[in-house]
């Protein structure tokens, strides 16, 4: 009886190997040979799933996008959290503070550049990611505002503000120029402060009207 191959699982294992290399040594360190060694699959097996290095990176990006979605969904399902605290955790999960989030930030930054130069190849993947990320943050901003009795009319604007803040800090961190800890990596990012300042934009806007 022929062996049943789980192609989805195999793709995930290959993508995990790519992400492990990216987390440790950056996108430039990814080669077919190293991914084969890390994943335990031969280059022949890899060639069955990808046509080359670009395909490997695209596979890894889609996989890390899925992993990030699972991570955020788990936070969204946690019980006993105030909506603002849930928003803080959602945003914190997007900062490069551990192996998976470092890999995600590095490969996302790489694909920002790739999508800008080759929108026909990568633009759709990046647009899907950005749309999902913005929508997730906006939904949690709206919930946080509503829980405090604040107007939600600026939820999208506040959400986009927080996305810009988090993505900006994440990019600087990946590039080795941390903006919040002055080089002291024991200092946690003040995400709660950023959230409180952003939510206050709604109250300020309401007062002006």
PDB file of C-alpha atoms in Angstrom:
ATOM      1  CA  UNK A   1       0.000   0.000   0.000  1.00  0.00           C
ATOM      2  CA  UNK A   2       1.554   3.348  -1.005  1.00  0.00           C
ATOM      3  CA  UNK A   3       2.546   5.720   1.769  1.00  0.00           C
ATOM      4  CA  UNK A   4       0.155   8.620   2.267  1.00  0.00           C
ATOM      5  CA  UNK A   5       2.025  11.928   2.176  1.00  0.00           C
ATOM      6  CA  UNK A   6       0.667  14.871   4.141  1.00  0.00           C
ATOM      7  CA  UNK A   7       1.703  17.667   1.793  1.00  0.00           C
ATOM      8  CA  UNK A   8       0.315  20.398   4.031  1.00  0.00           C
ATOM      9  CA  UNK A   9       2.380  19.156   6.968  1.00  0.00           C
ATOM     10  CA  UNK A  10       5.467  18.875   4.799  1.00  0.00           C
ATOM     11  CA  UNK A  11       5.073  22.447   3.544  1.00  0.00           C
ATOM     12  CA  UNK A  12       4.676  23.602   7.146  1.00  0.00           C
ATOM     13  CA  UNK A  13       7.885  21.807   8.156  1.00  0.00           C
ATOM     14  CA  UNK A  14       9.766  23.391   5.265  1.00  0.00           C
ATOM     15  CA  UNK A  15       8.385  26.830   6.141  1.00  0.00           C
ATOM     16  CA  UNK A  16       9.273  26.341   9.826  1.00  0.00           C
ATOM     17  CA  UNK A  17      12.853  25.565   8.789  1.00  0.00           C
ATOM     18  CA  UNK A  18      13.006  28.773   6.746  1.00  0.00           C
ATOM     19  CA  UNK A  19      11.640  30.813   9.651  1.00  0.00           C
ATOM     20  CA  UNK A  20      14.133  29.293  12.099  1.00  0.00           C
ATOM     21  CA  UNK A  21      16.989  30.360   9.832  1.00  0.00           C
ATOM     22  CA  UNK A  22      15.486  33.837   9.380  1.00  0.00           C
ATOM     23  CA  UNK A  23      15.090  34.268  13.158  1.00  0.00           C
ATOM     24  CA  UNK A  24      18.711  33.297  13.789  1.00  0.00           C
ATOM     25  CA  UNK A  25      20.592  34.744  10.831  1.00  0.00           C
ATOM     26  CA  UNK A  26      18.238  36.834   8.713  1.00  0.00           C
ATOM     27  CA  UNK A  27      16.636  36.406   5.305  1.00  0.00           C
ATOM     28  CA  UNK A  28      19.984  36.502   3.518  1.00  0.00           C
ATOM     29  CA  UNK A  29      21.021  33.230   5.171  1.00  0.00           C
ATOM     30  CA  UNK A  30      18.208  31.228   3.571  1.00  0.00           C
ATOM     31  CA  UNK A  31      19.420  28.695   0.995  1.00  0.00           C
ATOM     32  CA  UNK A  32      17.854  25.503  -0.335  1.00  0.00           C
ATOM     33  CA  UNK A  33      20.682  23.454   1.146  1.00  0.00           C
ATOM     34  CA  UNK A  34      20.381  24.983   4.612  1.00  0.00           C
ATOM     35  CA  UNK A  35      16.609  24.617   4.597  1.00  0.00           C
ATOM     36  CA  UNK A  36      16.983  20.984   3.548  1.00  0.00           C
ATOM     37  CA  UNK A  37      19.435  20.371   6.392  1.00  0.00           C
ATOM     38  CA  UNK A  38      17.240  22.149   8.937  1.00  0.00           C
ATOM     39  CA  UNK A  39      13.980  20.506   7.850  1.00  0.00           C
ATOM     40  CA  UNK A  40      15.393  17.022   7.411  1.00  0.00           C
ATOM     41  CA  UNK A  41      14.118  16.822   3.850  1.00  0.00           C
ATOM     42  CA  UNK A  42      16.367  16.464   0.819  1.00  0.00           C
ATOM     43  CA  UNK A  43      16.731  19.227  -1.746  1.00  0.00           C
ATOM     44  CA  UNK A  44      14.899  16.890  -4.120  1.00  0.00           C
ATOM     45  CA  UNK A  45      11.873  16.921  -1.829  1.00  0.00           C
ATOM     46  CA  UNK A  46      12.095  20.711  -1.498  1.00  0.00           C
ATOM     47  CA  UNK A  47      12.174  21.070  -5.269  1.00  0.00           C
ATOM     48  CA  UNK A  48       8.879  19.196  -5.400  1.00  0.00           C
ATOM     49  CA  UNK A  49       7.253  22.051  -3.451  1.00  0.00           C
ATOM     50  CA  UNK A  50       9.209  25.138  -4.467  1.00  0.00           C
ATOM     51  CA  UNK A  51      10.919  26.306  -7.607  1.00  0.00           C
ATOM     52  CA  UNK A  52      13.751  28.109  -5.851  1.00  0.00           C
ATOM     53  CA  UNK A  53      14.707  30.470  -3.052  1.00  0.00           C
ATOM     54  CA  UNK A  54      12.014  33.045  -3.869  1.00  0.00           C
ATOM     55  CA  UNK A  55       9.349  30.365  -3.614  1.00  0.00           C
ATOM     56  CA  UNK A  56      10.808  29.252  -0.278  1.00  0.00           C
ATOM     57  CA  UNK A  57      10.520  32.748   1.117  1.00  0.00           C
ATOM     58  CA  UNK A  58       7.002  33.163  -0.224  1.00  0.00           C
ATOM     59  CA  UNK A  59       6.002  29.845   1.355  1.00  0.00           C
ATOM     60  CA  UNK A  60       7.505  30.976   4.655  1.00  0.00           C
ATOM     61  CA  UNK A  61       5.759  34.349   4.497  1.00  0.00           C
ATOM     62  CA  UNK A  62       2.363  32.747   3.944  1.00  0.00           C
ATOM     63  CA  UNK A  63       3.043  30.281   6.745  1.00  0.00           C
ATOM     64  CA  UNK A  64       4.155  32.943   9.208  1.00  0.00           C
ATOM     65  CA  UNK A  65       1.094  35.006   8.250  1.00  0.00           C
ATOM     66  CA  UNK A  66      -1.025  31.980   9.195  1.00  0.00           C
ATOM     67  CA  UNK A  67       0.938  31.422  12.422  1.00  0.00           C
ATOM     68  CA  UNK A  68       0.513  35.074  13.359  1.00  0.00           C
ATOM     69  CA  UNK A  69      -3.212  34.759  12.768  1.00  0.00           C
ATOM     70  CA  UNK A  70      -3.341  31.737  15.071  1.00  0.00           C
ATOM     71  CA  UNK A  71      -1.395  33.621  17.718  1.00  0.00           C
ATOM     72  CA  UNK A  72      -3.720  36.620  17.564  1.00  0.00           C
ATOM     73  CA  UNK A  73      -6.802  34.391  17.558  1.00  0.00           C
ATOM     74  CA  UNK A  74      -5.582  32.702  20.746  1.00  0.00           C
ATOM     75  CA  UNK A  75      -5.256  36.100  22.435  1.00  0.00           C
ATOM     76  CA  UNK A  76      -8.698  37.110  21.193  1.00  0.00           C
ATOM     77  CA  UNK A  77     -10.169  33.983  22.789  1.00  0.00           C
ATOM     78  CA  UNK A  78      -8.525  34.459  26.199  1.00  0.00           C
ATOM     79  CA  UNK A  79     -11.081  34.929  28.935  1.00  0.00           C
ATOM     80  CA  UNK A  80     -11.044  37.488  31.728  1.00  0.00           C
ATOM     81  CA  UNK A  81      -9.305  40.247  29.765  1.00  0.00           C
ATOM     82  CA  UNK A  82     -10.531  43.811  29.534  1.00  0.00           C
ATOM     83  CA  UNK A  83     -10.822  44.853  25.869  1.00  0.00           C
ATOM     84  CA  UNK A  84      -8.013  47.425  26.243  1.00  0.00           C
ATOM     85  CA  UNK A  85      -5.716  44.802  27.772  1.00  0.00           C
ATOM     86  CA  UNK A  86      -6.568  42.415  24.939  1.00  0.00           C
ATOM     87  CA  UNK A  87      -5.601  45.158  22.486  1.00  0.00           C
ATOM     88  CA  UNK A  88      -2.293  45.625  24.329  1.00  0.00           C
ATOM     89  CA  UNK A  89      -1.547  41.911  24.010  1.00  0.00           C
ATOM     90  CA  UNK A  90      -2.520  41.829  20.332  1.00  0.00           C
ATOM     91  CA  UNK A  91      -0.116  44.681  19.584  1.00  0.00           C
ATOM     92  CA  UNK A  92       2.673  43.302  21.782  1.00  0.00           C
ATOM     93  CA  UNK A  93       2.484  39.979  19.941  1.00  0.00           C
ATOM     94  CA  UNK A  94       3.409  41.850  16.764  1.00  0.00           C
ATOM     95  CA  UNK A  95       6.676  43.218  18.150  1.00  0.00           C
ATOM     96  CA  UNK A  96       9.875  41.184  17.563  1.00  0.00           C
ATOM     97  CA  UNK A  97      10.433  40.036  21.142  1.00  0.00           C
ATOM     98  CA  UNK A  98      10.907  36.273  20.678  1.00  0.00           C
ATOM     99  CA  UNK A  99      11.997  33.801  17.992  1.00  0.00           C
ATOM    100  CA  UNK A 100       8.697  33.516  16.086  1.00  0.00           C
ATOM    101  CA  UNK A 101       7.960  37.243  16.182  1.00  0.00           C
ATOM    102  CA  UNK A 102      11.539  38.119  15.176  1.00  0.00           C
ATOM    103  CA  UNK A 103      11.245  35.822  12.157  1.00  0.00           C
ATOM    104  CA  UNK A 104       7.859  37.319  11.303  1.00  0.00           C
ATOM    105  CA  UNK A 105       9.165  40.893  11.531  1.00  0.00           C
ATOM    106  CA  UNK A 106      12.268  40.138   9.472  1.00  0.00           C
ATOM    107  CA  UNK A 107      10.484  38.303   6.697  1.00  0.00           C
ATOM    108  CA  UNK A 108       7.675  40.873   6.611  1.00  0.00           C
ATOM    109  CA  UNK A 109      10.158  43.738   6.281  1.00  0.00           C
ATOM    110  CA  UNK A 110      11.882  41.821   3.472  1.00  0.00           C
ATOM    111  CA  UNK A 111       8.585  41.368   1.657  1.00  0.00           C
ATOM    112  CA  UNK A 112       7.671  45.032   2.074  1.00  0.00           C
ATOM    113  CA  UNK A 113      10.684  45.822  -0.087  1.00  0.00           C
ATOM    114  CA  UNK A 114      10.026  42.946  -2.483  1.00  0.00           C
ATOM    115  CA  UNK A 115       6.371  43.895  -2.904  1.00  0.00           C
ATOM    116  CA  UNK A 116       7.326  47.496  -3.639  1.00  0.00           C
ATOM    117  CA  UNK A 117       9.690  46.432  -6.427  1.00  0.00           C
ATOM    118  CA  UNK A 118       7.624  43.478  -7.720  1.00  0.00           C
ATOM    119  CA  UNK A 119       3.956  44.193  -6.942  1.00  0.00           C
ATOM    120  CA  UNK A 120       2.823  41.746  -9.615  1.00  0.00           C
ATOM    121  CA  UNK A 121       4.480  38.845  -7.747  1.00  0.00           C
ATOM    122  CA  UNK A 122       4.101  39.735  -4.087  1.00  0.00           C
ATOM    123  CA  UNK A 123       1.741  42.669  -3.848  1.00  0.00           C
ATOM    124  CA  UNK A 124      -1.392  40.564  -3.325  1.00  0.00           C
ATOM    125  CA  UNK A 125       0.130  38.564  -0.458  1.00  0.00           C
ATOM    126  CA  UNK A 126       1.328  41.715   1.267  1.00  0.00           C
ATOM    127  CA  UNK A 127      -1.968  43.521   0.712  1.00  0.00           C
ATOM    128  CA  UNK A 128      -3.872  40.577   2.212  1.00  0.00           C
ATOM    129  CA  UNK A 129      -1.612  40.656   5.260  1.00  0.00           C
ATOM    130  CA  UNK A 130      -1.910  44.429   5.737  1.00  0.00           C
ATOM    131  CA  UNK A 131      -5.683  44.392   5.293  1.00  0.00           C
ATOM    132  CA  UNK A 132      -6.084  41.610   7.853  1.00  0.00           C
ATOM    133  CA  UNK A 133      -3.719  43.267  10.349  1.00  0.00           C
ATOM    134  CA  UNK A 134      -5.436  46.667  10.112  1.00  0.00           C
ATOM    135  CA  UNK A 135      -8.873  45.081  10.421  1.00  0.00           C
ATOM    136  CA  UNK A 136      -7.845  43.079  13.497  1.00  0.00           C
ATOM    137  CA  UNK A 137      -6.483  46.135  15.293  1.00  0.00           C
ATOM    138  CA  UNK A 138      -9.488  48.268  14.346  1.00  0.00           C
ATOM    139  CA  UNK A 139     -11.887  45.642  15.723  1.00  0.00           C
ATOM    140  CA  UNK A 140     -10.069  45.537  19.057  1.00  0.00           C
ATOM    141  CA  UNK A 141      -9.817  49.335  19.225  1.00  0.00           C
ATOM    142  CA  UNK A 142     -13.569  49.553  18.669  1.00  0.00           C
ATOM    143  CA  UNK A 143     -14.194  47.022  21.459  1.00  0.00           C
ATOM    144  CA  UNK A 144     -11.880  48.903  23.845  1.00  0.00           C
ATOM    145  CA  UNK A 145     -13.565  52.237  23.132  1.00  0.00           C
ATOM    146  CA  UNK A 146     -17.032  50.762  23.489  1.00  0.00           C
ATOM    147  CA  UNK A 147     -16.149  49.143  26.827  1.00  0.00           C
ATOM    148  CA  UNK A 148     -15.212  52.593  28.166  1.00  0.00           C
ATOM    149  CA  UNK A 149     -18.273  54.334  26.831  1.00  0.00           C
ATOM    150  CA  UNK A 150     -16.176  56.306  24.353  1.00  0.00           C
ATOM    151  CA  UNK A 151     -17.313  57.146  20.812  1.00  0.00           C
ATOM    152  CA  UNK A 152     -16.178  54.610  18.224  1.00  0.00           C
ATOM    153  CA  UNK A 153     -16.393  56.872  15.176  1.00  0.00           C
ATOM    154  CA  UNK A 154     -12.588  57.223  15.076  1.00  0.00           C
ATOM    155  CA  UNK A 155     -11.849  53.525  15.617  1.00  0.00           C
ATOM    156  CA  UNK A 156     -10.327  53.088  12.164  1.00  0.00           C
ATOM    157  CA  UNK A 157      -8.161  56.203  12.506  1.00  0.00           C
ATOM    158  CA  UNK A 158      -6.952  55.121  15.952  1.00  0.00           C
ATOM    159  CA  UNK A 159      -6.369  51.588  14.715  1.00  0.00           C
ATOM    160  CA  UNK A 160      -4.282  52.826  11.791  1.00  0.00           C
ATOM    161  CA  UNK A 161      -2.315  55.030  14.192  1.00  0.00           C
ATOM    162  CA  UNK A 162      -1.493  52.028  16.382  1.00  0.00           C
ATOM    163  CA  UNK A 163      -0.611  49.870  13.370  1.00  0.00           C
ATOM    164  CA  UNK A 164       1.812  52.571  12.219  1.00  0.00           C
ATOM    165  CA  UNK A 165       3.357  52.819  15.695  1.00  0.00           C
ATOM    166  CA  UNK A 166       3.792  49.066  16.115  1.00  0.00           C
ATOM    167  CA  UNK A 167       5.065  48.459  12.582  1.00  0.00           C
ATOM    168  CA  UNK A 168       7.471  51.375  12.919  1.00  0.00           C
ATOM    169  CA  UNK A 169       8.904  50.182  16.214  1.00  0.00           C
ATOM    170  CA  UNK A 170       9.112  46.618  14.893  1.00  0.00           C
ATOM    171  CA  UNK A 171      11.055  47.773  11.834  1.00  0.00           C
ATOM    172  CA  UNK A 172      13.534  49.754  13.920  1.00  0.00           C
ATOM    173  CA  UNK A 173      14.000  46.813  16.275  1.00  0.00           C
ATOM    174  CA  UNK A 174      14.717  44.439  13.384  1.00  0.00           C
ATOM    175  CA  UNK A 175      17.243  46.931  12.014  1.00  0.00           C
ATOM    176  CA  UNK A 176      18.979  47.070  15.397  1.00  0.00           C
ATOM    177  CA  UNK A 177      17.955  50.594  16.364  1.00  0.00           C
ATOM    178  CA  UNK A 178      15.601  50.182  19.283  1.00  0.00           C
ATOM    179  CA  UNK A 179      13.504  53.233  20.078  1.00  0.00           C
ATOM    180  CA  UNK A 180      12.049  52.381  23.461  1.00  0.00           C
ATOM    181  CA  UNK A 181      14.743  50.835  25.653  1.00  0.00           C
ATOM    182  CA  UNK A 182      17.920  52.794  24.969  1.00  0.00           C
ATOM    183  CA  UNK A 183      19.790  49.562  24.310  1.00  0.00           C
ATOM    184  CA  UNK A 184      18.590  47.865  27.496  1.00  0.00           C
ATOM    185  CA  UNK A 185      16.711  44.782  26.302  1.00  0.00           C
ATOM    186  CA  UNK A 186      15.314  44.121  29.769  1.00  0.00           C
ATOM    187  CA  UNK A 187      13.051  47.146  29.313  1.00  0.00           C
ATOM    188  CA  UNK A 188       9.648  46.098  27.996  1.00  0.00           C
ATOM    189  CA  UNK A 189       8.006  48.157  25.260  1.00  0.00           C
ATOM    190  CA  UNK A 190       5.440  50.588  26.732  1.00  0.00           C
ATOM    191  CA  UNK A 191       2.590  49.240  24.619  1.00  0.00           C
ATOM    192  CA  UNK A 192       0.014  49.995  27.304  1.00  0.00           C
ATOM    193  CA  UNK A 193       1.037  53.667  27.278  1.00  0.00           C
ATOM    194  CA  UNK A 194       0.745  53.761  23.486  1.00  0.00           C
ATOM    195  CA  UNK A 195      -2.723  52.238  23.662  1.00  0.00           C
ATOM    196  CA  UNK A 196      -3.945  54.624  26.356  1.00  0.00           C
ATOM    197  CA  UNK A 197      -2.664  57.638  24.416  1.00  0.00           C
ATOM    198  CA  UNK A 198      -4.337  56.385  21.247  1.00  0.00           C
ATOM    199  CA  UNK A 199      -7.675  55.659  22.909  1.00  0.00           C
ATOM    200  CA  UNK A 200      -7.607  59.153  24.399  1.00  0.00           C
ATOM    201  CA  UNK A 201      -7.759  60.487  20.829  1.00  0.00           C
ATOM    202  CA  UNK A 202     -11.412  59.452  20.749  1.00  0.00           C
ATOM    203  CA  UNK A 203     -12.283  61.346  23.912  1.00  0.00           C
ATOM    204  CA  UNK A 204     -10.368  64.406  22.691  1.00  0.00           C
ATOM    205  CA  UNK A 205     -12.170  64.337  19.365  1.00  0.00           C
ATOM    206  CA  UNK A 206     -15.525  64.068  21.111  1.00  0.00           C
ATOM    207  CA  UNK A 207     -14.709  67.024  23.387  1.00  0.00           C
ATOM    208  CA  UNK A 208     -13.797  69.239  20.410  1.00  0.00           C
ATOM    209  CA  UNK A 209     -17.179  68.576  18.847  1.00  0.00           C
TER     210      UNK A 209
END
